[in-house]
């Protein structure tokens, strides 16, 4: 299928090959490489891809045998919410499950770090979206020293094992790091401050996290390098330009869904010639 | 607000007033009363209402203090799935949670009938959609005599109490019976049989349920009459014409959301003049 090949071709551009570690500093966050054209030329292409995504999700839902789990990670203002709004609005919400992970509750902290995550894993037929995820437990947990190094370091293997179990039950795990520059983050945070209708989104605590920018980049590099595997790959998406980010993510999702190739289920036997009275 | 008044005005047309029991047989399932015009004239109006629904949901999500729970009940092929697809596709799936209730599992049957329901109740800021619901426990449970009459009859009060508790925690419960005629159901089931791309949706067991049509109508009338209350009203929607059904439901949802009037939350103090560096 030509379109599927095209998506797979593009998706490789942002893939972190298993066994490698991305050099985040060397990736151009303003890249528009491979895009169909300018913003105005690319957006209609993305709109059509959202429609295609919806059609494949209908098949996934009908088939009821596989799941797709999409993990979204980014620095603050990196575009997680915007990605969800732009990429998944237009997909039938029956069959989409978005889970947002905030700071763990006392009850969640009484369990292993994957306990609350597994409860939100998509069931067969579902397209699950994680807005933040178990990766926070090797990111903020590391940078803020919430747990000793031996604890967070052991989590790389625990995460690999967990995602391997998901994969064995029919869940494809596709992970995105929405990569913005530090300057872009400053612009976006300032824009929230300056727009009275967006100011409620601004949290002063985000500025403290911003001060640890370089530490987070190091933590992301290692987390991504340690956990990009064939059945659960990471993609680093240049995300300073939102239209390019959306187009890139849609390519990756369509490539995976075409590869999963969900089928409508067989009909019940004995329906031929049946008349409803 | 003129639009809000307009929606509230229309919504009253389908409301089951608390204390009354609907006469389902007397309601014209092909009605298009009050519609802006023909199908072609009404659909663009509905499209604009979906956009308005999305905007109100954004405020609900941001406010994070109230929830809207939408219960969809209907006979087979009554249009529950189609309603979800048409009314909620276009709303940001972050903040929408669709729960489909099938036959209870052995574990669910080991608990009271509301146990599995409450787990799916929407949290603050969420718009929850129930595709079937706890009402099955006074419908199929009654018609198929799954439990004695004393058991299902006591559930009316249990449901009222449950929904009253939801209401006290900020959840508006809005319940829809998508009312189709028996002839319309025959047409829709036959269409599934005759279309090879839709035949997988056809279950021969639906024909057994169809034979109990009149029993279900009686069960629906009593269930609706017993549980339509001010904070959790029922609406009987003439649903033979899908475009009218969608327009009617959107009117009811917009009327309730305008009445709930969600507000963006206040900003953090001390942000004036802050510059991101």
XYZ file of C-alpha atoms in Angstrom:
554
model
C 0.000 0.000 0.000
C 1.625 3.238 -1.143
C 0.397 5.449 1.684
C 1.514 2.937 4.305
C 5.000 2.756 2.787
C 5.168 6.510 2.772
C 4.281 6.748 6.459
C 6.795 4.047 7.369
C 9.458 5.869 5.364
C 8.851 9.111 7.243
C 8.568 7.409 10.648
C 12.134 6.085 10.394
C 13.414 9.656 10.358
C 12.476 10.171 14.031
C 13.016 6.634 15.312
C 15.569 5.995 18.033
C 17.110 2.723 16.824
C 17.190 0.048 19.545
C 20.568 0.031 21.244
C 21.321 3.678 20.477
C 21.078 6.811 22.610
C 19.773 10.007 21.040
C 21.930 13.150 21.178
C 19.118 15.566 21.973
C 21.360 18.609 21.678
C 22.218 17.717 18.093
C 18.625 17.409 16.943
C 17.186 20.547 15.352
C 13.965 21.206 17.248
C 12.849 23.593 14.484
C 13.298 20.991 11.768
C 10.645 20.636 9.076
C 12.522 17.920 7.208
C 10.399 15.819 4.914
C 7.215 17.864 5.414
C 4.902 18.193 2.402
C 5.573 21.939 2.403
C 4.850 25.022 4.455
C 2.490 25.076 7.418
C -0.394 26.020 5.131
C 0.487 23.171 2.776
C 1.052 20.588 5.504
C -2.033 21.137 7.647
C -4.525 19.821 5.051
C -2.347 16.728 4.673
C -2.477 16.218 8.433
C -6.256 16.691 8.441
C -6.573 13.892 5.908
C -4.312 11.731 8.041
C -6.590 12.269 11.055
C -9.443 10.895 8.946
C -7.300 7.883 8.031
C -6.432 7.427 11.697
C -10.137 7.394 12.535
C -10.805 4.725 9.914
C -8.021 2.494 11.198
C -9.242 2.980 14.759
C -12.714 1.844 13.698
C -11.160 -1.371 12.414
C -9.047 -1.790 15.546
C -12.167 -1.362 17.702
C -14.186 -3.812 15.598
C -11.393 -6.389 15.514
C -11.012 -6.261 19.312
C -7.724 -8.166 19.419
C -4.941 -5.574 19.474
C -4.326 -2.245 21.208
C -2.170 0.782 20.523
C -0.633 2.625 23.467
C 0.771 6.072 22.732
C 3.097 7.582 25.320
C 3.609 11.356 25.209
C 6.505 12.894 27.103
C 7.889 16.419 26.880
C 9.238 19.291 28.913
C 6.552 21.706 30.199
C 4.772 23.502 27.348
C 6.242 20.907 24.986
C 2.856 20.285 23.387
C 1.390 17.157 24.973
C -2.079 18.641 25.427
C -1.981 20.274 22.006
C -0.972 17.002 20.373
C -3.895 15.186 21.951
C -6.302 17.904 20.853
C -5.010 18.094 17.293
C -4.266 14.440 16.549
C -7.113 12.683 18.355
C -10.006 15.119 18.110
C -11.804 13.691 15.140
C -11.308 10.099 16.202
C -14.391 8.398 17.696
C -13.925 8.717 21.476
C -15.474 5.278 21.929
C -12.249 3.335 21.701
C -9.894 6.139 22.763
C -8.766 6.314 26.363
C -6.625 9.236 27.489
C -4.885 8.950 30.861
C -3.093 11.913 32.421
C -0.573 11.093 35.103
C 0.014 13.749 37.738
C 2.061 13.531 40.922
C 1.262 10.139 42.491
C -1.276 10.024 45.319
C -0.397 8.557 48.736
C -2.264 5.375 47.740
C -0.314 5.129 44.487
C 2.960 5.643 46.331
C 2.063 2.651 48.497
C 2.488 0.464 45.389
C 5.186 -0.182 42.823
C 5.515 2.607 40.257
C 3.823 0.581 37.497
C 0.697 -0.213 39.530
C -1.214 2.929 38.571
C 0.109 2.741 35.016
C -1.067 -0.780 34.310
C -4.596 0.100 35.443
C -4.794 2.597 32.566
C -3.393 0.311 29.875
C -5.717 0.140 26.857
C -7.860 -2.949 26.400
C -8.210 -4.813 23.120
C -9.591 -2.543 20.439
C -8.586 0.582 22.296
C -6.232 3.348 21.408
C -4.701 4.517 24.676
C -2.936 7.836 25.110
C -0.690 8.518 28.113
C -0.200 12.205 28.880
C 2.980 11.693 30.896
C 3.599 8.143 32.010
C 5.802 5.715 33.928
C 8.758 7.529 32.373
C 8.319 10.304 34.944
C 9.642 7.719 37.411
C 13.046 7.818 35.705
C 12.890 11.557 34.925
C 11.587 13.758 37.740
C 12.338 10.922 40.176
C 15.981 11.108 39.049
C 16.399 14.881 38.682
C 14.704 15.679 41.971
C 16.336 12.685 43.702
C 12.979 11.371 44.878
C 14.520 7.907 45.084
C 18.162 6.675 45.216
C 19.977 6.058 41.935
C 19.907 2.293 42.427
C 16.118 2.467 42.523
C 15.522 4.569 39.414
C 18.269 2.838 37.492
C 16.671 -0.565 38.123
C 13.472 0.809 36.621
C 14.862 0.757 33.076
C 14.739 -3.018 33.102
C 11.397 -3.025 34.918
C 9.972 -0.778 32.213
C 11.378 -2.972 29.444
C 9.812 -6.029 31.062
C 6.468 -4.278 31.584
C 6.254 -3.092 27.991
C 7.286 -6.524 26.812
C 4.321 -7.988 28.714
C 2.002 -5.425 27.124
C 3.364 -6.361 23.734
C 2.787 -10.060 24.372
C -0.906 -9.375 25.004
C -1.354 -7.529 21.723
C -0.506 -3.950 22.701
C 1.799 -1.979 20.449
C 3.608 0.669 22.518
C 4.706 3.796 20.622
C 6.547 6.472 22.572
C 7.095 10.105 21.647
C 9.432 12.688 23.071
C 8.187 16.070 21.872
C 11.497 17.866 21.645
C 11.439 21.657 22.020
C 14.315 24.059 22.581
C 14.784 25.945 25.820
C 14.108 29.206 23.965
C 10.858 27.840 22.578
C 9.760 26.878 26.071
C 10.468 30.412 27.291
C 8.334 31.834 24.498
C 5.451 29.500 25.218
C 5.499 30.065 28.974
C 5.707 33.816 28.458
C 2.781 33.642 26.058
C 0.708 31.933 28.740
C 1.588 34.698 31.178
C 0.802 37.464 28.732
C -2.553 36.119 27.557
C -5.213 36.682 30.253
C -7.289 33.789 28.863
C -4.346 31.371 29.235
C -2.810 32.599 32.436
C -4.686 30.036 34.531
C -2.499 27.379 32.859
C 0.664 28.953 34.208
C 2.232 27.416 37.315
C 5.193 29.198 38.890
C 6.574 25.768 39.783
C 7.238 25.227 36.055
C 10.026 27.800 36.340
C 11.798 25.681 38.943
C 11.688 22.703 36.595
C 12.985 24.932 33.797
C 16.116 25.671 35.878
C 16.954 21.967 35.710
C 16.646 21.892 31.884
C 20.041 20.309 31.227
C 19.546 17.664 33.889
C 16.254 16.699 32.319
C 17.815 16.451 28.856
C 20.421 14.032 30.225
C 17.712 12.031 32.004
C 15.629 11.881 28.815
C 18.580 10.758 26.729
C 19.338 7.839 28.992
C 15.693 6.863 29.546
C 15.026 6.847 25.814
C 18.260 5.032 24.983
C 17.586 2.358 27.590
C 14.019 1.637 26.511
C 13.720 2.036 22.743
C 13.117 -1.523 21.594
C 11.527 -3.055 18.530
C 8.121 -3.711 20.104
C 8.101 -0.394 22.006
C 10.127 2.188 20.074
C 10.826 5.813 20.942
C 10.504 8.649 18.450
C 12.113 12.037 19.057
C 9.898 14.587 17.324
C 11.180 18.083 16.515
C 8.356 20.007 18.154
C 9.078 23.717 18.034
C 6.711 23.925 15.079
C 3.396 22.498 16.121
C 2.196 21.769 12.589
C 5.318 19.725 11.875
C 4.999 17.899 15.194
C 1.408 16.891 14.415
C 2.257 15.749 10.906
C 5.228 13.717 12.162
C 3.242 11.998 14.898
C 0.448 11.151 12.468
C 2.979 9.521 10.152
C 4.316 7.351 12.950
C 0.858 6.336 14.156
C -0.376 5.498 10.665
C 2.775 3.493 9.957
C 2.200 1.394 13.075
C -1.526 0.960 12.508
C -0.965 -0.130 8.911
C 1.600 -2.592 10.176
C -0.856 -3.909 12.799
C -3.405 -4.209 9.980
C -6.600 -4.632 12.031
C -9.382 -6.568 10.312
C -13.129 -6.552 10.692
C -14.116 -9.726 12.549
C -15.805 -12.628 10.803
C -19.589 -12.758 10.740
C -21.611 -15.271 12.720
C -22.234 -18.471 10.777
C -25.700 -19.097 9.361
C -26.732 -15.527 8.538
C -27.202 -16.039 4.784
C -30.759 -15.380 3.693
C -31.922 -14.433 7.186
C -34.889 -12.045 7.182
C -35.733 -9.877 10.184
C -39.430 -10.019 10.994
C -27.533 34.129 26.442
C -29.829 33.644 23.476
C -28.381 30.332 22.302
C -28.566 28.854 25.804
C -32.232 29.847 26.114
C -32.901 28.302 22.748
C -31.308 24.984 23.754
C -33.195 24.956 27.059
C -36.429 25.656 25.220
C -35.897 22.712 22.873
C -34.691 20.384 25.641
C -38.029 20.679 27.476
C -39.760 19.056 24.520
C -38.163 15.663 25.235
C -37.926 15.885 29.024
C -39.749 13.332 31.148
C -41.050 15.555 33.965
C -40.208 14.179 37.419
C -43.132 12.210 38.787
C -44.507 11.310 35.359
C -44.266 8.138 33.313
C -43.747 8.408 29.549
C -46.248 6.735 27.222
C -43.701 5.396 24.768
C -46.346 4.109 22.371
C -47.785 7.612 21.994
C -44.500 9.253 21.081
C -43.860 9.591 17.343
C -40.438 8.051 16.807
C -40.254 9.710 13.369
C -40.904 13.184 14.794
C -38.847 16.124 13.547
C -40.673 18.660 15.666
C -38.803 21.889 16.242
C -35.900 21.024 13.942
C -34.314 23.906 12.024
C -35.481 22.284 8.797
C -34.785 19.265 6.640
C -31.897 16.877 7.208
C -29.706 18.967 4.907
C -30.655 22.139 6.748
C -30.290 20.658 10.235
C -26.927 18.909 9.909
C -24.864 22.120 9.606
C -26.635 23.422 12.702
C -25.657 20.259 14.554
C -22.063 20.574 13.347
C -21.886 24.052 14.848
C -23.343 22.691 18.077
C -20.586 20.058 18.259
C -18.072 22.907 18.114
C -19.922 24.682 20.932
C -19.942 21.434 22.906
C -16.174 21.201 22.471
C -15.712 24.749 23.767
C -17.841 24.118 26.832
C -15.981 20.881 27.510
C -12.679 22.774 27.404
C -14.025 25.050 30.146
C -15.356 22.081 32.132
C -11.942 20.401 31.940
C -10.097 23.568 32.919
C -12.476 24.309 35.793
C -12.062 20.779 37.192
C -14.971 21.034 39.644
C -18.009 19.550 37.890
C -18.705 16.530 35.659
C -21.346 15.621 33.126
C -22.479 11.995 32.897
C -24.468 11.067 29.801
C -26.387 7.793 29.899
C -27.414 6.278 26.559
C -30.043 3.565 26.500
C -31.907 2.127 23.516
C -33.191 -1.053 21.980
C -30.654 -2.843 19.726
C -29.752 -0.759 16.669
C -31.307 2.221 18.419
C -28.286 4.371 17.652
C -26.117 4.405 20.776
C -22.853 3.882 18.888
C -23.878 6.286 16.142
C -24.756 8.967 18.683
C -21.348 8.673 20.307
C -19.624 8.859 16.941
C -21.626 11.828 15.696
C -22.004 13.901 18.850
C -18.638 13.366 20.537
C -16.214 12.995 17.643
C -14.863 16.517 17.443
C -14.650 16.936 21.196
C -11.139 16.710 22.644
C -10.833 13.096 23.881
C -8.777 14.308 26.830
C -11.684 14.870 29.172
C -14.125 12.469 27.513
C -14.490 8.979 28.951
C -16.743 6.474 27.202
C -17.690 3.321 29.108
C -19.507 0.446 27.404
C -21.273 -1.976 29.674
C -21.667 -5.538 28.415
C -22.959 -8.600 30.231
C -21.398 -8.510 33.714
C -18.324 -10.660 34.368
C -18.261 -13.250 37.166
C -16.228 -10.811 39.278
C -18.759 -8.034 38.670
C -21.614 -10.358 39.577
C -19.881 -10.948 42.904
C -20.641 -7.319 43.788
C -23.701 -5.109 43.964
C -24.940 -3.983 40.551
C -23.615 -0.428 40.974
C -20.053 -1.512 41.805
C -18.832 -1.669 38.218
C -20.827 1.425 37.317
C -19.343 3.685 39.969
C -15.815 2.771 38.885
C -16.558 4.368 35.505
C -18.169 7.532 36.835
C -16.509 10.635 35.365
C -14.123 12.622 37.542
C -14.204 16.375 37.893
C -13.718 18.065 34.552
C -14.732 14.961 32.646
C -17.559 14.305 30.306
C -18.545 10.679 30.800
C -20.620 8.687 28.330
C -22.259 5.402 29.318
C -23.069 3.129 26.382
C -25.669 1.091 28.277
C -25.578 1.470 32.034
C -26.968 0.417 35.410
C -30.394 0.693 33.787
C -29.804 -2.698 32.185
C -30.233 -4.053 35.705
C -33.895 -3.004 35.670
C -34.413 -3.821 31.970
C -32.874 -7.072 30.785
C -32.698 -8.222 34.424
C -36.485 -7.760 34.574
C -37.488 -9.032 31.143
C -35.267 -12.098 31.300
C -36.085 -12.658 34.984
C -32.412 -12.728 35.927
C -33.397 -11.707 39.458
C -36.718 -11.819 41.359
C -39.077 -8.862 41.073
C -38.393 -7.750 44.643
C -34.734 -7.387 43.727
C -35.085 -5.364 40.533
C -37.901 -3.291 41.940
C -35.763 -2.238 44.906
C -33.158 -1.025 42.444
C -35.238 1.992 41.443
C -34.612 3.552 44.819
C -30.988 2.359 44.824
C -30.469 4.077 41.479
C -32.099 7.281 42.697
C -29.828 7.289 45.745
C -26.734 6.544 43.665
C -27.426 9.328 41.193
C -28.200 11.664 44.066
C -24.737 10.950 45.479
C -23.166 11.635 42.093
C -25.058 14.899 41.929
C -23.857 15.930 45.393
C -20.252 15.550 44.243
C -20.758 17.835 41.241
C -21.857 15.362 38.566
C -24.832 16.277 36.416
C -26.514 13.082 35.177
C -28.398 13.379 31.881
C -30.151 10.267 30.578
C -31.360 9.539 27.064
C -33.687 6.879 25.755
C -33.192 6.735 21.992
C -36.687 5.774 20.980
C -37.068 3.886 17.689
C -40.066 2.013 16.332
C -40.113 -1.730 15.958
C -40.286 -1.311 12.176
C -37.248 0.941 12.195
C -35.324 -1.673 14.165
C -36.239 -4.328 11.584
C -34.945 -2.098 8.793
C -31.690 -1.394 10.576
C -31.015 -5.022 11.508
C -31.826 -6.123 7.962
C -29.456 -3.468 6.609
C -26.670 -4.924 8.741
C -27.395 -8.367 7.354
C -27.509 -7.198 3.767
C -24.314 -5.124 3.840
C -21.263 -7.422 3.792
C -19.137 -4.700 5.440
C -21.562 -4.434 8.368
C -22.578 -8.034 8.801
C -19.972 -8.626 11.527
C -22.078 -6.330 13.733
C -25.092 -8.620 13.488
C -25.766 -10.987 16.384
C -28.543 -13.548 15.983
C -29.235 -13.137 19.705
C -30.575 -9.641 18.909
C -33.559 -11.344 17.279
C -34.449 -13.063 20.550
C -34.425 -9.697 22.307
C -36.576 -8.285 19.515
C -39.265 -10.868 20.291
C -39.604 -9.317 23.751
C -40.099 -5.799 22.294
C -43.311 -5.024 24.174
C -41.911 -6.284 27.477
C -38.915 -4.009 27.056
C -41.116 -1.004 26.301
C -43.019 -1.598 29.532
C -39.760 -2.026 31.450
C -38.378 1.186 29.951
C -41.517 3.142 30.790
C -41.392 2.183 34.432
C -37.611 2.580 34.773
C -37.728 6.040 33.227
C -40.776 7.103 35.211
C -39.231 5.929 38.481
C -35.900 7.685 37.986
C -36.454 10.963 36.135
C -35.614 13.544 38.787
C -34.507 17.167 38.673
C -30.780 16.458 39.138
C -30.820 13.369 36.872
C -33.542 13.795 34.239
C -34.535 11.434 31.452
C -35.130 12.569 27.879
C -37.020 10.411 25.377
C -35.574 11.238 21.965
C -37.474 10.367 18.773
C -34.657 8.484 17.074
C -35.895 6.977 13.812
C -34.227 9.872 12.017
C -30.612 9.959 13.014
C -30.087 13.598 12.081
C -32.978 14.653 14.312
C -31.728 12.462 17.157
C -28.268 14.062 17.019
C -29.667 17.584 16.888
C -32.016 16.876 19.813
C -29.277 15.379 21.998
C -26.956 18.279 21.276
C -29.662 20.694 22.372
C -30.089 18.881 25.666
C -26.349 18.672 26.339
C -25.762 22.321 25.517
C -28.694 23.365 27.705
C -27.198 21.502 30.650
C -23.648 22.675 30.065
C -24.787 26.298 29.807
C -26.673 25.825 33.036
C -23.589 24.319 34.710
C -21.662 27.337 33.378
C -18.080 26.080 33.891
C -15.475 28.813 34.395
C -11.755 28.958 33.751
C -10.010 28.743 37.115
C -8.354 31.764 38.727
C -4.686 32.396 38.030
C -1.977 31.923 40.623
C -1.335 35.079 42.645
C 1.822 37.072 41.962
C 2.170 36.492 38.214
C 1.920 40.155 37.154
C 5.048 41.374 35.440
C 6.770 37.976 35.634
C 9.312 37.393 32.869
C 10.452 33.892 31.859
C 14.245 33.742 31.560
